[in-house]
Amino acid sequence: MLQTQQKIFRKFYYPVLPIAHLQDGPKGVKLMNEDIVLWLDEEGKPAAAVDRCCHRTAKLSKGTVREGSVVCPYHGWAFNRTGKCTYFPQSELEDPPKVYKIAGYHCEERYGYVWVALEDPVTGIPEFKYSDDASFRKVDQFYEVIHCAAFRLMENSFDAAHVAFVHQNTFGDINNPIPPKMDITPAEWGFETYHEAPVTNKLNQQVKTINVDEDETVRKAYGRWYLPFIRQNTIQYPTGLIHSIITCATPIDDKSCQLVQFALRNDTEADVPAERVIAFDRAVVDEDMDVLETTEYNVSLDVRRKVENHMLSDKPGIVMRQMLLDLFAQYGEEEVI
């Protein structure tokens, strides 16, 4: 599957930029191989459009903002959030011609990020558990490019078998490679999972994230996959601590994604400083990426093709593949490989 070639993926919202990055003017990002300009409109809300002026194709992200419209740096044409040209200084016309327009995209702010859908969305931005709970704090973790397919990251998120090997230096036990049983329950636009697993915090002395003295513990993991490339992994420890990680893989092109990750926790900065939380999850993410960035980006979803071999513990990934194939069929598409 080539992630930017599946048309249905254009109908989902993806986080593309921290909203704070727009305070000093427009910014350019790439989503699904499309160059996009982002800016704040007259109400301070994020707007998104194609990053090309319809006059001489200059990048609007190199421009400025005027009365809520993005202004081209080349000749000063201005465009509002719908893509309509609102002003061009070379004419005395009060209303520019209707043909002076660019493509505008669906754009919203949520969880401190700008979310964009390139076409009419089939579902909204996910409502993450605990996001509206005042007893939970938000820890912003990662906003960076990763060089693997978005599906690879999602599949890996529900792969209990890799923990003993990939994460043996953080919390996995290579001497106990048999993965725990994982329950999978279908849900709207995805599925939910649950499993329990003993873990050993190998970094506890340097990066204490649980606020207990024990290095070994059993954690309950509640997962939620949101089609196509978002997951929430909620980890509950015996102490009552809940560490809920939201991970989004926003497709940039067929070979890379924008990783957006933040955590929700029911403790305080005084209990465990955010820098410690980030440091531990940084080590875990680095372990994953060291392997995931070596994988093939053109993932075959149809297991009947026998391109990849599978085992019993791969069930979440197999279910994920089938749900994506069903999504394609629902919207009249086939897998593009």
Tab-separated table of C-alpha atoms in Angstrom:
chain	number	residue	atom	x	y	z
A	1	MET	CA	0.000	0.000	0.000
A	2	LEU	CA	1.304	3.402	-0.987
A	3	GLN	CA	-0.153	5.644	1.683
A	4	THR	CA	-0.520	8.806	-0.398
A	5	GLN	CA	-2.170	6.934	-3.288
A	6	GLN	CA	-5.224	5.796	-1.328
A	7	LYS	CA	-7.799	8.512	-2.000
A	8	ILE	CA	-9.891	7.749	1.082
A	9	PHE	CA	-7.017	8.787	3.342
A	10	ARG	CA	-7.534	12.362	2.110
A	11	LYS	CA	-10.883	12.319	3.914
A	12	PHE	CA	-9.415	12.035	7.429
A	13	TYR	CA	-8.072	14.696	9.780
A	14	TYR	CA	-4.361	14.635	10.628
A	15	PRO	CA	-2.364	16.785	13.057
A	16	VAL	CA	0.192	18.699	10.987
A	17	LEU	CA	1.661	21.454	13.190
A	18	PRO	CA	1.636	22.757	16.778
A	19	ILE	CA	-0.710	25.757	16.801
A	20	ALA	CA	1.956	27.831	18.568
A	21	HIS	CA	4.132	27.679	15.437
A	22	LEU	CA	1.694	29.991	13.617
A	23	GLN	CA	2.022	32.931	15.979
A	24	ASP	CA	4.730	34.588	13.872
A	25	GLY	CA	3.194	34.068	10.437
A	26	PRO	CA	2.272	31.402	7.847
A	27	LYS	CA	4.033	28.057	7.723
A	28	GLY	CA	4.355	25.383	5.058
A	29	VAL	CA	3.853	21.655	5.647
A	30	LYS	CA	3.433	18.608	3.456
A	31	LEU	CA	0.461	16.254	3.862
A	32	MET	CA	-0.211	13.287	1.585
A	33	ASN	CA	2.398	14.682	-0.845
A	34	GLU	CA	0.521	18.008	-1.016
A	35	ASP	CA	2.249	21.285	-0.150
A	36	ILE	CA	0.019	23.188	2.284
A	37	VAL	CA	0.183	26.649	3.798
A	38	LEU	CA	-1.158	27.226	7.318
A	39	TRP	CA	-1.932	30.557	8.978
A	40	LEU	CA	-4.200	32.192	11.581
A	41	ASP	CA	-7.319	33.947	10.276
A	42	GLU	CA	-8.923	37.130	11.624
A	43	GLU	CA	-10.452	35.155	14.517
A	44	GLY	CA	-7.143	33.555	15.429
A	45	LYS	CA	-8.266	30.182	14.083
A	46	PRO	CA	-5.973	28.084	11.888
A	47	ALA	CA	-6.612	27.988	8.148
A	48	ALA	CA	-5.136	25.765	5.449
A	49	ALA	CA	-4.839	26.008	1.677
A	50	VAL	CA	-2.652	24.816	-1.165
A	51	ASP	CA	0.795	26.404	-0.855
A	52	ARG	CA	0.756	27.906	-4.354
A	53	CYS	CA	-0.507	31.284	-5.489
A	54	CYS	CA	-2.828	31.018	-8.503
A	55	HIS	CA	-1.030	33.947	-10.142
A	56	ARG	CA	2.600	32.843	-10.601
A	57	THR	CA	2.707	29.762	-8.312
A	58	ALA	CA	4.892	31.329	-5.606
A	59	LYS	CA	4.764	29.629	-2.203
A	60	LEU	CA	2.309	31.439	0.064
A	61	SER	CA	4.100	30.088	3.131
A	62	LYS	CA	6.881	32.582	2.313
A	63	GLY	CA	4.401	35.424	2.677
A	64	THR	CA	2.565	37.230	5.477
A	65	VAL	CA	-0.947	37.544	6.922
A	66	ARG	CA	-3.198	40.557	6.238
A	67	GLU	CA	-6.579	40.914	7.956
A	68	GLY	CA	-6.879	37.135	8.339
A	69	SER	CA	-5.820	36.304	4.764
A	70	VAL	CA	-2.506	34.833	3.677
A	71	VAL	CA	-0.583	37.210	1.403
A	72	CYS	CA	1.624	36.058	-1.470
A	73	PRO	CA	5.202	37.363	-1.200
A	74	TYR	CA	5.465	37.800	-4.990
A	75	HIS	CA	2.707	40.264	-5.949
A	76	GLY	CA	0.720	40.711	-2.737
A	77	TRP	CA	-2.407	38.774	-3.637
A	78	ALA	CA	-4.346	37.758	-0.514
A	79	PHE	CA	-6.480	34.636	0.038
A	80	ASN	CA	-8.925	33.781	2.825
A	81	ARG	CA	-9.489	30.393	4.465
A	82	THR	CA	-11.843	29.255	1.676
A	83	GLY	CA	-9.151	29.997	-0.919
A	84	LYS	CA	-10.927	33.056	-2.356
A	85	CYS	CA	-8.734	35.998	-3.368
A	86	THR	CA	-9.764	38.893	-1.127
A	87	TYR	CA	-7.368	41.540	-2.417
A	88	PHE	CA	-4.815	42.188	-5.145
A	89	PRO	CA	-3.053	45.544	-5.081
A	90	GLN	CA	-2.586	45.883	-8.831
A	91	SER	CA	-6.279	46.744	-9.348
A	92	GLU	CA	-8.870	49.141	-7.970
A	93	LEU	CA	-11.544	46.447	-8.155
A	94	GLU	CA	-13.348	46.125	-4.828
A	95	ASP	CA	-14.007	42.416	-5.359
A	96	PRO	CA	-11.360	40.361	-7.231
A	97	PRO	CA	-12.580	38.060	-10.041
A	98	LYS	CA	-14.076	34.774	-8.851
A	99	VAL	CA	-11.530	32.788	-10.858
A	100	TYR	CA	-8.819	34.175	-8.585
A	101	LYS	CA	-8.891	31.355	-6.073
A	102	ILE	CA	-6.877	28.484	-4.644
A	103	ALA	CA	-7.888	25.211	-2.964
A	104	GLY	CA	-8.782	25.617	0.710
A	105	TYR	CA	-8.806	22.676	3.113
A	106	HIS	CA	-10.720	21.650	6.226
A	107	CYS	CA	-8.755	22.931	9.198
A	108	GLU	CA	-9.315	22.897	12.974
A	109	GLU	CA	-7.335	23.271	16.183
A	110	ARG	CA	-7.474	20.511	18.787
A	111	TYR	CA	-5.144	19.356	21.565
A	112	GLY	CA	-2.730	22.190	20.754
A	113	TYR	CA	-2.248	21.103	17.125
A	114	VAL	CA	-3.542	22.162	13.720
A	115	TRP	CA	-5.537	19.347	12.106
A	116	VAL	CA	-6.170	19.229	8.345
A	117	ALA	CA	-8.356	17.103	6.063
A	118	LEU	CA	-7.724	17.494	2.337
A	119	GLU	CA	-11.284	16.535	1.355
A	120	ASP	CA	-14.671	16.412	3.067
A	121	PRO	CA	-13.923	14.293	6.154
A	122	VAL	CA	-15.753	11.011	6.704
A	123	THR	CA	-15.232	11.282	10.457
A	124	GLY	CA	-14.138	13.933	12.920
A	125	ILE	CA	-11.005	14.468	14.967
A	126	PRO	CA	-10.818	11.672	17.577
A	127	GLU	CA	-12.081	12.376	21.084
A	128	PHE	CA	-9.275	11.032	23.221
A	129	LYS	CA	-10.045	9.581	26.628
A	130	TYR	CA	-8.947	11.822	29.540
A	131	SER	CA	-8.404	14.834	27.263
A	132	ASP	CA	-11.206	16.747	29.027
A	133	ASP	CA	-10.419	15.410	32.509
A	134	ALA	CA	-9.114	18.205	34.726
A	135	SER	CA	-7.202	15.696	36.883
A	136	PHE	CA	-4.948	14.832	33.915
A	137	ARG	CA	-2.063	16.922	32.608
A	138	LYS	CA	-0.869	17.002	29.009
A	139	VAL	CA	2.796	16.387	28.261
A	140	ASP	CA	3.813	17.323	24.720
A	141	GLN	CA	6.465	14.866	23.609
A	142	PHE	CA	7.449	14.559	19.952
A	143	TYR	CA	6.936	16.430	16.700
A	144	GLU	CA	9.386	15.089	14.142
A	145	VAL	CA	9.743	13.338	10.791
A	146	ILE	CA	10.027	9.554	10.800
A	147	HIS	CA	11.107	7.563	7.761
A	148	CYS	CA	8.649	4.701	7.667
A	149	ALA	CA	5.093	4.066	6.505
A	150	ALA	CA	2.338	5.262	8.836
A	151	PHE	CA	0.859	1.776	8.858
A	152	ARG	CA	4.141	0.320	10.130
A	153	LEU	CA	4.008	2.573	13.184
A	154	MET	CA	0.357	1.739	13.855
A	155	GLU	CA	0.892	-1.998	13.469
A	156	ASN	CA	3.906	-1.813	15.752
A	157	SER	CA	1.837	-0.048	18.413
A	158	PHE	CA	-0.285	-3.170	18.877
A	159	ASP	CA	2.517	-5.717	18.429
A	160	ALA	CA	3.208	-7.238	21.850
A	161	ALA	CA	5.759	-9.678	20.411
A	162	HIS	CA	8.403	-7.068	19.610
A	163	VAL	CA	8.659	-5.719	23.158
A	164	ALA	CA	11.046	-8.389	24.492
A	165	PHE	CA	13.525	-7.705	21.685
A	166	VAL	CA	13.192	-4.096	20.540
A	167	HIS	CA	12.671	-2.712	24.050
A	168	GLN	CA	15.016	-4.943	26.007
A	169	ASN	CA	16.985	-1.902	27.188
A	170	THR	CA	13.944	0.004	28.455
A	171	PHE	CA	11.147	-2.262	29.723
A	172	GLY	CA	11.166	-5.565	27.795
A	173	ASP	CA	12.500	-8.946	28.977
A	174	ILE	CA	14.340	-10.860	26.278
A	175	ASN	CA	14.242	-13.971	28.488
A	176	ASN	CA	10.439	-13.927	28.361
A	177	PRO	CA	9.639	-13.574	24.640
A	178	ILE	CA	6.141	-15.105	24.666
A	179	PRO	CA	3.729	-12.162	24.273
A	180	PRO	CA	0.636	-11.804	26.466
A	181	LYS	CA	-2.792	-12.544	25.039
A	182	MET	CA	-4.457	-9.450	23.628
A	183	ASP	CA	-8.219	-8.998	23.489
A	184	ILE	CA	-9.514	-7.102	20.428
A	185	THR	CA	-12.942	-5.455	20.300
A	186	PRO	CA	-14.254	-3.720	17.153
A	187	ALA	CA	-15.168	-0.068	17.622
A	188	GLU	CA	-16.413	2.758	15.436
A	189	TRP	CA	-13.598	3.712	13.051
A	190	GLY	CA	-11.134	1.260	14.568
A	191	PHE	CA	-10.815	-1.188	17.447
A	192	GLU	CA	-9.950	-1.441	21.141
A	193	THR	CA	-7.444	-3.798	22.769
A	194	TYR	CA	-6.548	-4.929	26.262
A	195	HIS	CA	-3.736	-6.946	27.761
A	196	GLU	CA	-1.731	-7.253	30.951
A	197	ALA	CA	2.024	-7.684	30.995
A	198	PRO	CA	4.863	-7.736	33.523
A	199	VAL	CA	7.431	-5.036	32.756
A	200	THR	CA	10.835	-4.069	34.073
A	201	ASN	CA	11.819	-0.418	33.995
A	202	LYS	CA	15.503	-0.696	33.065
A	203	LEU	CA	15.846	3.087	33.192
A	204	ASN	CA	14.177	3.551	36.563
A	205	GLN	CA	17.304	4.797	38.299
A	206	GLN	CA	17.970	7.467	35.683
A	207	VAL	CA	14.430	8.179	34.483
A	208	LYS	CA	11.843	7.401	37.144
A	209	THR	CA	8.438	7.801	35.474
A	210	ILE	CA	6.235	5.744	37.800
A	211	ASN	CA	7.193	7.463	41.081
A	212	VAL	CA	7.696	4.178	42.921
A	213	ASP	CA	10.842	2.418	44.056
A	214	GLU	CA	10.131	-0.930	42.381
A	215	ASP	CA	11.744	-1.570	39.005
A	216	GLU	CA	9.377	-4.452	38.188
A	217	THR	CA	5.631	-4.126	37.946
A	218	VAL	CA	2.588	-5.348	36.030
A	219	ARG	CA	0.811	-2.893	33.820
A	220	LYS	CA	-2.616	-2.997	32.223
A	221	ALA	CA	-2.668	-1.685	28.681
A	222	TYR	CA	-5.829	-0.381	27.028
A	223	GLY	CA	-5.312	0.398	23.345
A	224	ARG	CA	-7.472	2.243	20.855
A	225	TRP	CA	-6.772	2.406	17.127
A	226	TYR	CA	-8.436	5.192	15.121
A	227	LEU	CA	-8.517	4.724	11.370
A	228	PRO	CA	-6.237	5.211	9.654
A	229	PHE	CA	-3.095	6.245	11.571
A	230	ILE	CA	-3.823	7.305	15.161
A	231	ARG	CA	-3.641	5.334	18.378
A	232	GLN	CA	-4.128	5.907	22.094
A	233	ASN	CA	-2.263	3.540	24.389
A	234	THR	CA	-3.394	3.846	27.994
A	235	ILE	CA	-1.127	2.185	30.557
A	236	GLN	CA	-2.408	1.713	34.092
A	237	TYR	CA	-0.012	0.777	36.901
A	238	PRO	CA	-0.861	-0.868	40.265
A	239	THR	CA	-0.158	2.476	41.971
A	240	GLY	CA	-3.128	4.010	40.130
A	241	LEU	CA	-0.940	6.010	37.774
A	242	ILE	CA	-2.357	6.291	34.259
A	243	HIS	CA	0.025	7.119	31.440
A	244	SER	CA	-1.980	7.521	28.229
A	245	ILE	CA	0.024	8.046	25.033
A	246	ILE	CA	-1.532	9.522	21.881
A	247	THR	CA	0.536	8.780	18.778
A	248	CYS	CA	-0.310	10.098	15.327
A	249	ALA	CA	1.496	9.215	12.085
A	250	THR	CA	0.638	11.954	9.588
A	251	PRO	CA	1.606	10.870	6.039
A	252	ILE	CA	4.072	13.269	4.408
A	253	ASP	CA	4.812	11.162	1.340
A	254	ASP	CA	4.905	7.429	0.647
A	255	LYS	CA	8.128	6.916	2.580
A	256	SER	CA	7.762	9.196	5.598
A	257	CYS	CA	5.407	10.591	8.233
A	258	GLN	CA	5.169	13.377	10.762
A	259	LEU	CA	5.210	11.851	14.234
A	260	VAL	CA	2.972	13.729	16.669
A	261	GLN	CA	2.924	12.344	20.209
A	262	PHE	CA	1.727	13.618	23.561
A	263	ALA	CA	0.796	11.971	26.841
A	264	LEU	CA	-2.028	12.428	29.355
A	265	ARG	CA	-1.211	11.567	32.992
A	266	ASN	CA	-3.117	11.703	36.279
A	267	ASP	CA	-0.118	12.914	38.288
A	268	THR	CA	1.577	16.288	38.630
A	269	GLU	CA	4.814	17.953	37.618
A	270	ALA	CA	5.860	17.746	41.269
A	271	ASP	CA	5.353	13.959	41.219
A	272	VAL	CA	7.316	13.333	38.020
A	273	PRO	CA	8.734	16.223	35.963
A	274	ALA	CA	7.670	16.286	32.313
A	275	GLU	CA	11.286	16.018	31.219
A	276	ARG	CA	11.525	12.572	32.849
A	277	VAL	CA	8.319	11.414	31.193
A	278	ILE	CA	9.631	12.597	27.825
A	279	ALA	CA	13.069	11.055	28.399
A	280	PHE	CA	11.647	7.578	29.011
A	281	ASP	CA	9.269	7.676	26.064
A	282	ARG	CA	12.073	9.141	23.946
A	283	ALA	CA	14.166	6.041	24.629
A	284	VAL	CA	11.234	3.785	23.711
A	285	VAL	CA	10.454	5.669	20.480
A	286	ASP	CA	14.116	5.634	19.460
A	287	GLU	CA	14.208	1.855	19.910
A	288	ASP	CA	11.130	1.495	17.701
A	289	MET	CA	12.419	3.809	14.996
A	290	ASP	CA	15.790	2.092	14.866
A	291	VAL	CA	13.896	-0.929	13.525
A	292	LEU	CA	10.842	0.578	11.814
A	293	GLU	CA	12.928	2.852	9.603
A	294	THR	CA	14.545	-0.258	8.117
A	295	THR	CA	11.196	-1.762	7.004
A	296	GLU	CA	9.690	-1.597	3.520
A	297	TYR	CA	7.344	1.358	3.138
A	298	ASN	CA	5.112	-0.276	0.503
A	299	VAL	CA	3.199	-2.521	2.888
A	300	SER	CA	0.971	-5.194	1.377
A	301	LEU	CA	-2.285	-5.282	3.343
A	302	ASP	CA	-3.715	-8.390	1.687
A	303	VAL	CA	-2.269	-11.346	3.624
A	304	ARG	CA	-3.257	-13.655	0.771
A	305	ARG	CA	-0.409	-12.227	-1.266
A	306	LYS	CA	2.021	-14.058	1.052
A	307	VAL	CA	4.460	-11.137	0.853
A	308	GLU	CA	5.028	-11.305	4.612
A	309	ASN	CA	4.683	-14.257	6.963
A	310	HIS	CA	2.496	-13.900	10.055
A	311	MET	CA	2.148	-15.532	13.476
A	312	LEU	CA	-0.622	-15.808	16.057
A	313	SER	CA	0.363	-12.676	17.984
A	314	ASP	CA	0.116	-10.644	14.760
A	315	LYS	CA	-3.679	-10.702	15.018
A	316	PRO	CA	-4.076	-6.953	15.766
A	317	GLY	CA	-2.076	-6.081	12.657
A	318	ILE	CA	-4.014	-8.577	10.554
A	319	VAL	CA	-7.332	-7.156	11.773
A	320	MET	CA	-6.014	-3.672	11.043
A	321	ARG	CA	-5.093	-4.688	7.489
A	322	GLN	CA	-8.515	-6.169	6.850
A	323	MET	CA	-10.307	-3.104	8.218
A	324	LEU	CA	-8.304	-0.887	5.879
A	325	LEU	CA	-9.118	-3.128	2.913
A	326	ASP	CA	-12.794	-2.989	3.912
A	327	LEU	CA	-12.555	0.799	4.075
A	328	PHE	CA	-11.146	0.906	0.551
A	329	ALA	CA	-13.930	-1.346	-0.713
A	330	GLN	CA	-16.584	0.769	1.007
A	331	TYR	CA	-15.414	3.819	-0.930
A	332	GLY	CA	-14.837	2.011	-4.220
A	333	GLU	CA	-11.070	1.733	-4.023
A	334	GLU	CA	-8.516	-1.009	-4.302
A	335	GLU	CA	-5.193	-1.262	-2.530
A	336	VAL	CA	-2.506	0.630	-4.454
A	337	ILE	CA	0.866	-1.136	-4.341
